[in-house]
Amino acid sequence: ERLLETLAKQSEMQPAGPSGGIRPWKGVLDWPARGVLVQTFGRHRHPKFDAWTLSNGISLSLPAGTAVRAVYAGRAVYAQWLAEYGNLVILDHGDGIFTLYAWLQGVAVNPGSFVPVGSTVGWAGVGPGRGEAGLYFEVRDRQKASDPVAWLR
């Protein structure tokens, strides 16, 4: 949360740009990778501990090394290891929208670089505390978690 707060302040709420930004594309963006949806956004009851957990994003199961692609063009503002996320790439799409790609085996972008839509940002890996390969994906709208499935086709 603090990292996203800092990044949002640095971003200065970048304008959407000449193409109108990512907002008009809500609901029709391509998925970052083709895999099996294993965790949805929101509250979930943990079956073993009978406790509620909250997921700010979605989890996909997919083979290690699968290319993970940018769902929309943006500027890479973070591309390195972060506790609980593993290797993480955060793209700033302007107008307060960020996408987060976590559990990566490796990253393919550098902070500060422009990342075109569909470009590889990294490769699926195994996140901290996980046993199988996959991808964790979040969308943040003005620092608030937004259901990624609502943004994807």
mmCIF file of C-alpha atoms in Angstrom:
data_model
loop_
_atom_site.group_PDB
_atom_site.id
_atom_site.type_symbol
_atom_site.label_atom_id
_atom_site.label_comp_id
_atom_site.label_asym_id
_atom_site.label_seq_id
_atom_site.Cartn_x
_atom_site.Cartn_y
_atom_site.Cartn_z
ATOM 1 C CA GLU A 1 0.000 0.000 0.000
ATOM 2 C CA ARG A 2 2.790 2.439 0.891
ATOM 3 C CA LEU A 3 4.639 1.646 -2.335
ATOM 4 C CA LEU A 4 1.531 2.390 -4.393
ATOM 5 C CA GLU A 5 0.960 5.604 -2.436
ATOM 6 C CA THR A 6 4.506 6.718 -3.208
ATOM 7 C CA LEU A 7 4.211 5.767 -6.881
ATOM 8 C CA ALA A 8 0.896 7.611 -7.201
ATOM 9 C CA LYS A 9 2.454 10.770 -5.754
ATOM 10 C CA GLN A 10 5.392 10.479 -8.154
ATOM 11 C CA SER A 11 3.000 9.894 -11.037
ATOM 12 C CA GLU A 12 1.199 13.162 -10.265
ATOM 13 C CA MET A 13 -1.917 11.593 -11.783
ATOM 14 C CA GLN A 14 -0.489 11.556 -15.286
ATOM 15 C CA PRO A 15 -3.073 12.650 -17.856
ATOM 16 C CA ALA A 16 -4.715 9.948 -19.908
ATOM 17 C CA GLY A 17 -2.926 11.023 -23.072
ATOM 18 C CA PRO A 18 -4.114 11.525 -26.655
ATOM 19 C CA SER A 19 -5.687 8.055 -26.966
ATOM 20 C CA GLY A 20 -8.054 8.732 -24.060
ATOM 21 C CA GLY A 21 -6.167 6.433 -21.724
ATOM 22 C CA ILE A 22 -7.100 3.039 -20.365
ATOM 23 C CA ARG A 23 -10.556 3.895 -18.938
ATOM 24 C CA PRO A 24 -12.493 3.659 -22.237
ATOM 25 C CA TRP A 25 -11.029 0.164 -22.695
ATOM 26 C CA LYS A 26 -12.433 -1.187 -19.419
ATOM 27 C CA GLY A 27 -14.033 -4.547 -20.119
ATOM 28 C CA VAL A 28 -12.225 -5.238 -23.392
ATOM 29 C CA LEU A 29 -8.534 -5.476 -22.433
ATOM 30 C CA ASP A 30 -6.722 -8.709 -23.266
ATOM 31 C CA TRP A 31 -5.763 -10.931 -20.326
ATOM 32 C CA PRO A 32 -2.100 -10.684 -19.259
ATOM 33 C CA ALA A 33 -1.703 -14.442 -19.865
ATOM 34 C CA ARG A 34 -3.884 -17.410 -20.762
ATOM 35 C CA GLY A 35 -4.306 -19.603 -17.718
ATOM 36 C CA VAL A 36 -6.840 -20.976 -15.282
ATOM 37 C CA LEU A 37 -8.432 -18.462 -12.906
ATOM 38 C CA VAL A 38 -7.822 -19.947 -9.442
ATOM 39 C CA GLN A 39 -8.511 -16.959 -7.164
ATOM 40 C CA THR A 40 -11.005 -14.187 -7.775
ATOM 41 C CA PHE A 41 -11.053 -10.627 -6.474
ATOM 42 C CA GLY A 42 -12.615 -9.858 -3.103
ATOM 43 C CA ARG A 43 -13.396 -11.669 0.129
ATOM 44 C CA HIS A 44 -12.923 -15.422 0.464
ATOM 45 C CA ARG A 45 -13.426 -17.845 3.323
ATOM 46 C CA HIS A 46 -10.273 -19.887 3.929
ATOM 47 C CA PRO A 47 -11.430 -23.547 3.993
ATOM 48 C CA LYS A 48 -8.772 -24.814 6.403
ATOM 49 C CA PHE A 49 -8.797 -21.972 8.939
ATOM 50 C CA ASP A 50 -12.435 -20.859 8.553
ATOM 51 C CA ALA A 51 -11.318 -17.222 8.358
ATOM 52 C CA TRP A 52 -11.989 -14.476 5.825
ATOM 53 C CA THR A 53 -9.219 -13.256 3.552
ATOM 54 C CA LEU A 54 -9.197 -10.403 1.053
ATOM 55 C CA SER A 55 -7.675 -10.568 -2.408
ATOM 56 C CA ASN A 56 -6.975 -7.242 -4.130
ATOM 57 C CA GLY A 57 -6.425 -9.056 -7.421
ATOM 58 C CA ILE A 58 -6.793 -12.337 -9.245
ATOM 59 C CA SER A 59 -4.552 -15.389 -9.489
ATOM 60 C CA LEU A 60 -3.999 -17.446 -12.606
ATOM 61 C CA SER A 61 -2.441 -20.892 -12.715
ATOM 62 C CA LEU A 62 -0.130 -21.285 -15.707
ATOM 63 C CA PRO A 63 3.139 -22.984 -16.593
ATOM 64 C CA ALA A 64 6.360 -21.444 -15.308
ATOM 65 C CA GLY A 65 8.016 -19.346 -17.973
ATOM 66 C CA THR A 66 4.761 -18.337 -19.690
ATOM 67 C CA ALA A 67 5.052 -14.805 -21.063
ATOM 68 C CA VAL A 68 3.048 -12.212 -19.118
ATOM 69 C CA ARG A 69 1.975 -9.244 -21.229
ATOM 70 C CA ALA A 70 0.965 -5.652 -20.551
ATOM 71 C CA VAL A 71 -2.814 -5.304 -20.788
ATOM 72 C CA TYR A 72 -2.401 -1.650 -21.857
ATOM 73 C CA ALA A 73 0.476 0.677 -22.681
ATOM 74 C CA GLY A 74 2.139 2.397 -19.749
ATOM 75 C CA ARG A 75 5.321 3.401 -18.008
ATOM 76 C CA ALA A 76 7.078 0.816 -15.831
ATOM 77 C CA VAL A 77 7.368 2.431 -12.409
ATOM 78 C CA TYR A 78 8.502 -0.670 -10.506
ATOM 79 C CA ALA A 79 10.265 -3.829 -11.700
ATOM 80 C CA GLN A 80 11.938 -5.836 -8.951
ATOM 81 C CA TRP A 81 11.382 -8.093 -5.934
ATOM 82 C CA LEU A 82 8.829 -7.091 -3.279
ATOM 83 C CA ALA A 83 7.985 -9.172 -0.203
ATOM 84 C CA GLU A 84 4.785 -11.237 -0.598
ATOM 85 C CA TYR A 85 4.634 -10.410 -4.323
ATOM 86 C CA GLY A 86 7.944 -11.890 -5.476
ATOM 87 C CA ASN A 87 9.188 -10.310 -8.685
ATOM 88 C CA LEU A 88 6.723 -7.527 -9.410
ATOM 89 C CA VAL A 89 6.132 -5.159 -12.315
ATOM 90 C CA ILE A 90 3.902 -2.114 -11.852
ATOM 91 C CA LEU A 91 2.763 -0.138 -14.893
ATOM 92 C CA ASP A 92 1.403 3.402 -14.653
ATOM 93 C CA HIS A 93 -1.246 3.969 -17.329
ATOM 94 C CA GLY A 94 -1.924 7.601 -16.409
ATOM 95 C CA ASP A 95 -5.067 9.078 -14.876
ATOM 96 C CA GLY A 96 -4.401 7.204 -11.611
ATOM 97 C CA ILE A 97 -4.566 3.673 -13.081
ATOM 98 C CA PHE A 98 -1.851 1.119 -12.265
ATOM 99 C CA THR A 99 -1.605 -2.584 -13.130
ATOM 100 C CA LEU A 100 0.469 -4.994 -11.032
ATOM 101 C CA TYR A 101 1.972 -8.248 -12.329
ATOM 102 C CA ALA A 102 3.399 -10.454 -9.541
ATOM 103 C CA TRP A 103 4.915 -13.891 -8.888
ATOM 104 C CA LEU A 104 7.151 -13.441 -11.923
ATOM 105 C CA GLN A 105 10.062 -15.777 -12.621
ATOM 106 C CA GLY A 106 11.843 -12.769 -14.068
ATOM 107 C CA VAL A 107 11.093 -9.245 -15.281
ATOM 108 C CA ALA A 108 11.518 -8.029 -18.855
ATOM 109 C CA VAL A 109 11.181 -4.267 -18.347
ATOM 110 C CA ASN A 110 13.192 -1.568 -16.620
ATOM 111 C CA PRO A 111 11.755 1.118 -14.344
ATOM 112 C CA GLY A 112 11.086 4.290 -16.316
ATOM 113 C CA SER A 113 10.697 2.520 -19.645
ATOM 114 C CA PHE A 114 7.612 2.820 -21.837
ATOM 115 C CA VAL A 115 5.853 -0.533 -22.247
ATOM 116 C CA PRO A 116 3.589 -0.942 -25.310
ATOM 117 C CA VAL A 117 0.332 -2.867 -25.010
ATOM 118 C CA GLY A 118 0.922 -6.600 -25.433
ATOM 119 C CA SER A 119 4.647 -6.395 -24.615
ATOM 120 C CA THR A 120 6.155 -8.989 -22.320
ATOM 121 C CA VAL A 121 6.636 -7.588 -18.807
ATOM 122 C CA GLY A 122 7.941 -10.846 -17.347
ATOM 123 C CA TRP A 123 7.443 -14.604 -17.132
ATOM 124 C CA ALA A 124 5.161 -16.564 -14.827
ATOM 125 C CA GLY A 125 6.855 -18.035 -11.809
ATOM 126 C CA VAL A 126 6.228 -19.216 -8.282
ATOM 127 C CA GLY A 127 5.348 -16.537 -5.753
ATOM 128 C CA PRO A 128 6.417 -16.497 -2.102
ATOM 129 C CA GLY A 129 4.667 -19.223 -0.132
ATOM 130 C CA ARG A 130 3.187 -20.825 -3.236
ATOM 131 C CA GLY A 131 3.729 -24.309 -4.558
ATOM 132 C CA GLU A 132 2.719 -23.914 -8.190
ATOM 133 C CA ALA A 133 3.524 -21.450 -10.935
ATOM 134 C CA GLY A 134 1.170 -18.684 -11.848
ATOM 135 C CA LEU A 135 0.476 -14.975 -12.017
ATOM 136 C CA TYR A 136 -1.061 -12.572 -9.552
ATOM 137 C CA PHE A 137 -2.639 -9.527 -11.265
ATOM 138 C CA GLU A 138 -4.109 -6.341 -9.785
ATOM 139 C CA VAL A 139 -5.659 -3.157 -11.126
ATOM 140 C CA ARG A 140 -5.505 -0.056 -8.933
ATOM 141 C CA ASP A 141 -7.730 2.924 -9.689
ATOM 142 C CA ARG A 142 -6.538 5.968 -7.744
ATOM 143 C CA GLN A 143 -4.889 3.578 -5.249
ATOM 144 C CA LYS A 144 -8.095 1.587 -4.674
ATOM 145 C CA ALA A 145 -8.152 -2.078 -5.699
ATOM 146 C CA SER A 146 -10.488 -2.679 -8.640
ATOM 147 C CA ASP A 147 -11.714 -6.103 -9.818
ATOM 148 C CA PRO A 148 -9.347 -6.988 -12.694
ATOM 149 C CA VAL A 149 -11.943 -9.225 -14.370
ATOM 150 C CA ALA A 150 -14.111 -6.130 -14.900
ATOM 151 C CA TRP A 151 -11.287 -4.650 -16.989
ATOM 152 C CA LEU A 152 -10.608 -7.781 -19.069
ATOM 153 C CA ARG A 153 -12.493 -9.237 -22.044
#
